[in-house]
mmCIF file of C-alpha atoms in Angstrom:
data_model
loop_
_atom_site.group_PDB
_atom_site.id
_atom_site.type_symbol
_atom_site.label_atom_id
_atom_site.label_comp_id
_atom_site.label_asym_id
_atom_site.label_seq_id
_atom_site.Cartn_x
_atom_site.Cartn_y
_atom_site.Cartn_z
ATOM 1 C CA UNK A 238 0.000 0.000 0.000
ATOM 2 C CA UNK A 239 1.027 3.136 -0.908
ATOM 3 C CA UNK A 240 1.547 5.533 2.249
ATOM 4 C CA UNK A 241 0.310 8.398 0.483
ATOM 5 C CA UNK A 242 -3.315 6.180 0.097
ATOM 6 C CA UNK A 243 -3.397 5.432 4.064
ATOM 7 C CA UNK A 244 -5.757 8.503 5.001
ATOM 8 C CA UNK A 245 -8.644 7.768 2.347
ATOM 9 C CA UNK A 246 -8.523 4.097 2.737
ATOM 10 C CA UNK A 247 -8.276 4.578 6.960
ATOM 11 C CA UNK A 248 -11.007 6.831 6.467
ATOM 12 C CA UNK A 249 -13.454 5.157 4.255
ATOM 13 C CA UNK A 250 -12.904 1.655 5.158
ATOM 14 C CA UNK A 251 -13.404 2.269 8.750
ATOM 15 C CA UNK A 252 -16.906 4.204 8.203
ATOM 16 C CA UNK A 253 -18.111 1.129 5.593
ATOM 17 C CA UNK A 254 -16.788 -1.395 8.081
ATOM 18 C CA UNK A 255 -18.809 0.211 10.807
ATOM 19 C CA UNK A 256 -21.695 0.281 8.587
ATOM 20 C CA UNK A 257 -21.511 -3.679 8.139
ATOM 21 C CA UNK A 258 -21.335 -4.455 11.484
ATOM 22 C CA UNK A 259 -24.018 -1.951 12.316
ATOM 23 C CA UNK A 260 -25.934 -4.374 9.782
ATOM 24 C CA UNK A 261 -25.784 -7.479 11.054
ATOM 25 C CA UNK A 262 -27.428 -5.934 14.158
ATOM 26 C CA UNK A 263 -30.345 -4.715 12.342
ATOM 27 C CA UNK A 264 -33.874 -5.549 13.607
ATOM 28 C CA UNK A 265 -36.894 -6.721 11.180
ATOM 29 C CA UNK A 266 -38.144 -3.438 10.665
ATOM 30 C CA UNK A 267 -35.046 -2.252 9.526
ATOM 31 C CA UNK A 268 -34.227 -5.087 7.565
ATOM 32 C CA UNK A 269 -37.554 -4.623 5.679
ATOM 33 C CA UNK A 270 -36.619 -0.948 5.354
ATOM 34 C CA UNK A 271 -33.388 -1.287 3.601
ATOM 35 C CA UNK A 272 -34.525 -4.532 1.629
ATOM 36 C CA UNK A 273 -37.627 -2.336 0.260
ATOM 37 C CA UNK A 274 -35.639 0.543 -0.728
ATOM 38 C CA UNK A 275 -33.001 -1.770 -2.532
ATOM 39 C CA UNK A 276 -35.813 -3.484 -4.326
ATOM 40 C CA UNK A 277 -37.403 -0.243 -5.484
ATOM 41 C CA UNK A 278 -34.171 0.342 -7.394
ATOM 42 C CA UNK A 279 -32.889 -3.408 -7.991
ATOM 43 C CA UNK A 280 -36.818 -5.385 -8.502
ATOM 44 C CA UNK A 281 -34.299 -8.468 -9.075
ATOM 45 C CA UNK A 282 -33.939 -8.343 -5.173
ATOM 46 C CA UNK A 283 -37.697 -8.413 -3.967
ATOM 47 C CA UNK A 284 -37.364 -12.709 -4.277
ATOM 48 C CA UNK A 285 -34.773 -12.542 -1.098
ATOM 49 C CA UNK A 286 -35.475 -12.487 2.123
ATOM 50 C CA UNK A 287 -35.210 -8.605 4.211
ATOM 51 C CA UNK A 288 -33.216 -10.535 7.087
ATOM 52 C CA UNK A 289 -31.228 -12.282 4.597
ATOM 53 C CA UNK A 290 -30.421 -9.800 2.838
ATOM 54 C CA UNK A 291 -29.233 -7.430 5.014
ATOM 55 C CA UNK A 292 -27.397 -9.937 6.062
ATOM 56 C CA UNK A 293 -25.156 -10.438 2.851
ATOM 57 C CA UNK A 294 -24.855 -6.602 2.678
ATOM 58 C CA UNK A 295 -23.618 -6.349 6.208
ATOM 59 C CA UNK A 296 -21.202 -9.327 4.713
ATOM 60 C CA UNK A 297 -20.341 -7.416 2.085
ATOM 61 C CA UNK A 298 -19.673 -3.630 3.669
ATOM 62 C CA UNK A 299 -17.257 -5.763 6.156
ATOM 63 C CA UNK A 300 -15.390 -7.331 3.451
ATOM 64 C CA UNK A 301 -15.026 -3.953 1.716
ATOM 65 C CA UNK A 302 -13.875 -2.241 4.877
ATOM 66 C CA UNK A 303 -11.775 -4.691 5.656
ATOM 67 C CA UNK A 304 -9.976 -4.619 2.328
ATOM 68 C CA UNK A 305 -9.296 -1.064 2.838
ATOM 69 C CA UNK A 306 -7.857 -1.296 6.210
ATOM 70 C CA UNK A 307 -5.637 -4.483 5.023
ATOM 71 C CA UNK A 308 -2.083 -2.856 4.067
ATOM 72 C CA UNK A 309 -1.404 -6.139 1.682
ATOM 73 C CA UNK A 310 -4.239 -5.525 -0.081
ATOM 74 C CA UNK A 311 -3.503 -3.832 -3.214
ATOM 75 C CA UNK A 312 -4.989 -0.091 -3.653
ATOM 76 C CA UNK A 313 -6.264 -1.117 -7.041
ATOM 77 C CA UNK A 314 -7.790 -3.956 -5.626
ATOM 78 C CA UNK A 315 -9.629 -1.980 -2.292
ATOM 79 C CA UNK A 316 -10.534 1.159 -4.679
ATOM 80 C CA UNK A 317 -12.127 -1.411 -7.064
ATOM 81 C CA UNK A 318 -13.634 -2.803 -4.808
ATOM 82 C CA UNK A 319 -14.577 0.499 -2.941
ATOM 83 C CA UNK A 320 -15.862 2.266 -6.330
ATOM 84 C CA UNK A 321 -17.834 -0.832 -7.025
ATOM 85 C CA UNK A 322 -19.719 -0.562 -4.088
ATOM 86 C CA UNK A 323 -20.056 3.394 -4.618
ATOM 87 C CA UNK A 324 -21.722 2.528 -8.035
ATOM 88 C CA UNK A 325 -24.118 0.454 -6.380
ATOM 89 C CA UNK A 326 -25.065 3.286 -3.954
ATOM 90 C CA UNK A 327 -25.632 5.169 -6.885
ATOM 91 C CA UNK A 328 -27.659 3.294 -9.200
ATOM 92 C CA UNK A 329 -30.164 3.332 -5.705
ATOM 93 C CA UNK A 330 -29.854 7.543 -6.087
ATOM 94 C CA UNK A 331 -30.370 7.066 -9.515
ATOM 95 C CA UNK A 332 -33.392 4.630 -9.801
ATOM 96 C CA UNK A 333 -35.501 5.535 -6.380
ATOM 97 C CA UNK A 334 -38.372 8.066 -7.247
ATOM 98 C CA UNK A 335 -38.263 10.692 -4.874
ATOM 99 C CA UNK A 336 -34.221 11.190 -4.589
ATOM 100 C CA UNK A 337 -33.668 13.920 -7.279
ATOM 101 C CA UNK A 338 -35.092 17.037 -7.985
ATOM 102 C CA UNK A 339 -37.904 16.577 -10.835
ATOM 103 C CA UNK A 340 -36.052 16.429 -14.305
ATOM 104 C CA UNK A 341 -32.485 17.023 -12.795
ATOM 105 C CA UNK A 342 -29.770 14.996 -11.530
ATOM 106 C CA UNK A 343 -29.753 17.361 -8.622
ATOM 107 C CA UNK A 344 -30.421 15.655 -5.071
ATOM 108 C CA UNK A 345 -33.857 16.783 -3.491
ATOM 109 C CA UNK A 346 -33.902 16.929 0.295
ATOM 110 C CA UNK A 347 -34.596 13.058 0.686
ATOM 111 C CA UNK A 348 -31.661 12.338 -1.695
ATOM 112 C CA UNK A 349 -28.999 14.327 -0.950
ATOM 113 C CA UNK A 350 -27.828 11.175 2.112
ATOM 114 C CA UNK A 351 -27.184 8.887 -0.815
ATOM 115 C CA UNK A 352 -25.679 11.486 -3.376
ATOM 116 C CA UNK A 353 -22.740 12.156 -1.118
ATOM 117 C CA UNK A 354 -21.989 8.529 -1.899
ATOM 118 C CA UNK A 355 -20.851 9.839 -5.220
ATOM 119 C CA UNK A 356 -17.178 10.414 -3.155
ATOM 120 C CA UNK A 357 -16.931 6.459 -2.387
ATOM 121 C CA UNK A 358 -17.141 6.182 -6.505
ATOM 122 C CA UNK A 359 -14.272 9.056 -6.744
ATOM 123 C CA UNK A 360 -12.299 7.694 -4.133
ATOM 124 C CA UNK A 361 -12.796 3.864 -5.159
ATOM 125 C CA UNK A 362 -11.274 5.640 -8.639
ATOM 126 C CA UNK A 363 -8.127 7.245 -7.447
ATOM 127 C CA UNK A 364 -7.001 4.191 -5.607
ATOM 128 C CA UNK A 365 -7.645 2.024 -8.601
ATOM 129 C CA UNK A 366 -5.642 4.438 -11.227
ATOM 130 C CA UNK A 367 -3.242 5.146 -8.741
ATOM 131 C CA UNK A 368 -2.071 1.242 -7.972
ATOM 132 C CA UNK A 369 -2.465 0.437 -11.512
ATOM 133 C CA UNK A 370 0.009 3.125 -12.757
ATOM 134 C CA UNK A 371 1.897 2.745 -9.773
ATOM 135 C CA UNK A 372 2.126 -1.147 -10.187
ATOM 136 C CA UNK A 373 2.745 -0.621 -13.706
ATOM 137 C CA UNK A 374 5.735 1.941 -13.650
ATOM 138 C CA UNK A 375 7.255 -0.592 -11.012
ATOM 139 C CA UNK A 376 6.737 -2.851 -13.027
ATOM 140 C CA UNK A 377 8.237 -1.127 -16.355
ATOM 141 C CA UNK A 378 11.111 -0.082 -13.911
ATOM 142 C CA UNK A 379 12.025 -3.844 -13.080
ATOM 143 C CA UNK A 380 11.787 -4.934 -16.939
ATOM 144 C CA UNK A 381 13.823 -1.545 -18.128
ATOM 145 C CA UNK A 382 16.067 -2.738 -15.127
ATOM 146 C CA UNK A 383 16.547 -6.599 -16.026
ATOM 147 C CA UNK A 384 16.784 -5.493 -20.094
ATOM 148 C CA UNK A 385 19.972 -3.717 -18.722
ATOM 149 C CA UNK A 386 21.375 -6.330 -17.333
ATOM 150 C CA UNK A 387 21.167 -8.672 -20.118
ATOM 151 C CA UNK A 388 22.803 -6.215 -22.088
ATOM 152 C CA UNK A 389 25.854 -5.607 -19.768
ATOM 153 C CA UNK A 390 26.317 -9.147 -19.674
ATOM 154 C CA UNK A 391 26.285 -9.742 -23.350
ATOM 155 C CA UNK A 392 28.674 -6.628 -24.165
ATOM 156 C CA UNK A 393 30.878 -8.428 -21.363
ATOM 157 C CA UNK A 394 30.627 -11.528 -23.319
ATOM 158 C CA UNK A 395 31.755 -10.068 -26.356
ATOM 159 C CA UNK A 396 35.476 -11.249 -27.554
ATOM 160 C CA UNK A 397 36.758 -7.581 -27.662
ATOM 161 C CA UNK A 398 40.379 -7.143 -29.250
ATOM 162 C CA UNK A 399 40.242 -10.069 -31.384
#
């Protein structure tokens, strides 16, 4: 993990993993609370269960925290991972009536809790770009670096003054 990535992914994963443990602590009513306002957006989720599922997105805000607050795990892996789950957010901003002003992308009063998720997308983001490249020039750094090498060993394999 890149030191310079510590303070957003201390910062986020520990609110998510809060969230998820928070979760698995919820009662029915809020269970059937969260479950209806996920189906509103996601109908392919009214078959499940509210307990249950609350249950598997307590699961999966705990993995996600976790990720972030795990040093070996890549950034580009935990920002994936984090802008993943900020996408999903979304798509409930996007898809619930009652969350954006009429005919604008602009929160309403009701919405405006779940548009601030937009910063787990734009977060999730930077970590991802910022291992890849960072992987990647390492990783062009160690071939550029090995390339060298081979050459200085076959210009000192050369027969010179023959």
């Amino acid at each position: 993990m890149n030191l310079t990535h510590a303070p957003l992914r201390v910062a986020t994963g520990a609110y998510i993993l809060n969230s998820g443990i928070t979760k698995l602590g919820a009662d029915a009513a809020t269970a059937e609370q969260l479950h209806g306002f996920a189906s509103t957006a996601y109908p392919f989720l009214s078959g499940q269960q509210p307990a249950s599922f609350t249950k598997k997105v307590a699961i999966a805000e705990i993995a996600v925290g976790s990720a972030l607050l795990t040093p070996k795990v890549p950034s580009a892996v935990a920002g994936l991972a984090l802008a993943g789950f900020g996408a999903g957010l979304l798509g409930l901003y996007a898809r619930v009536p009652g969350l954006r002003q009429p005919g604008s992308i602009r929160p309403s009063e009701a919405g405006v809790p779940i548009a601030k998720d937009v910063w787990l997308v734009g977060a999730g983001a930077t970590l991802s770009l910022q291992g890849f490249f960072n992987g990647a020039r390492r990783a062009g750094r160690r071939t550029a670096a090995k390339i060298g090498s081979a050459k200085d060993a076959a210009v000192d394999a050369l027969p010179i003054g023959h």
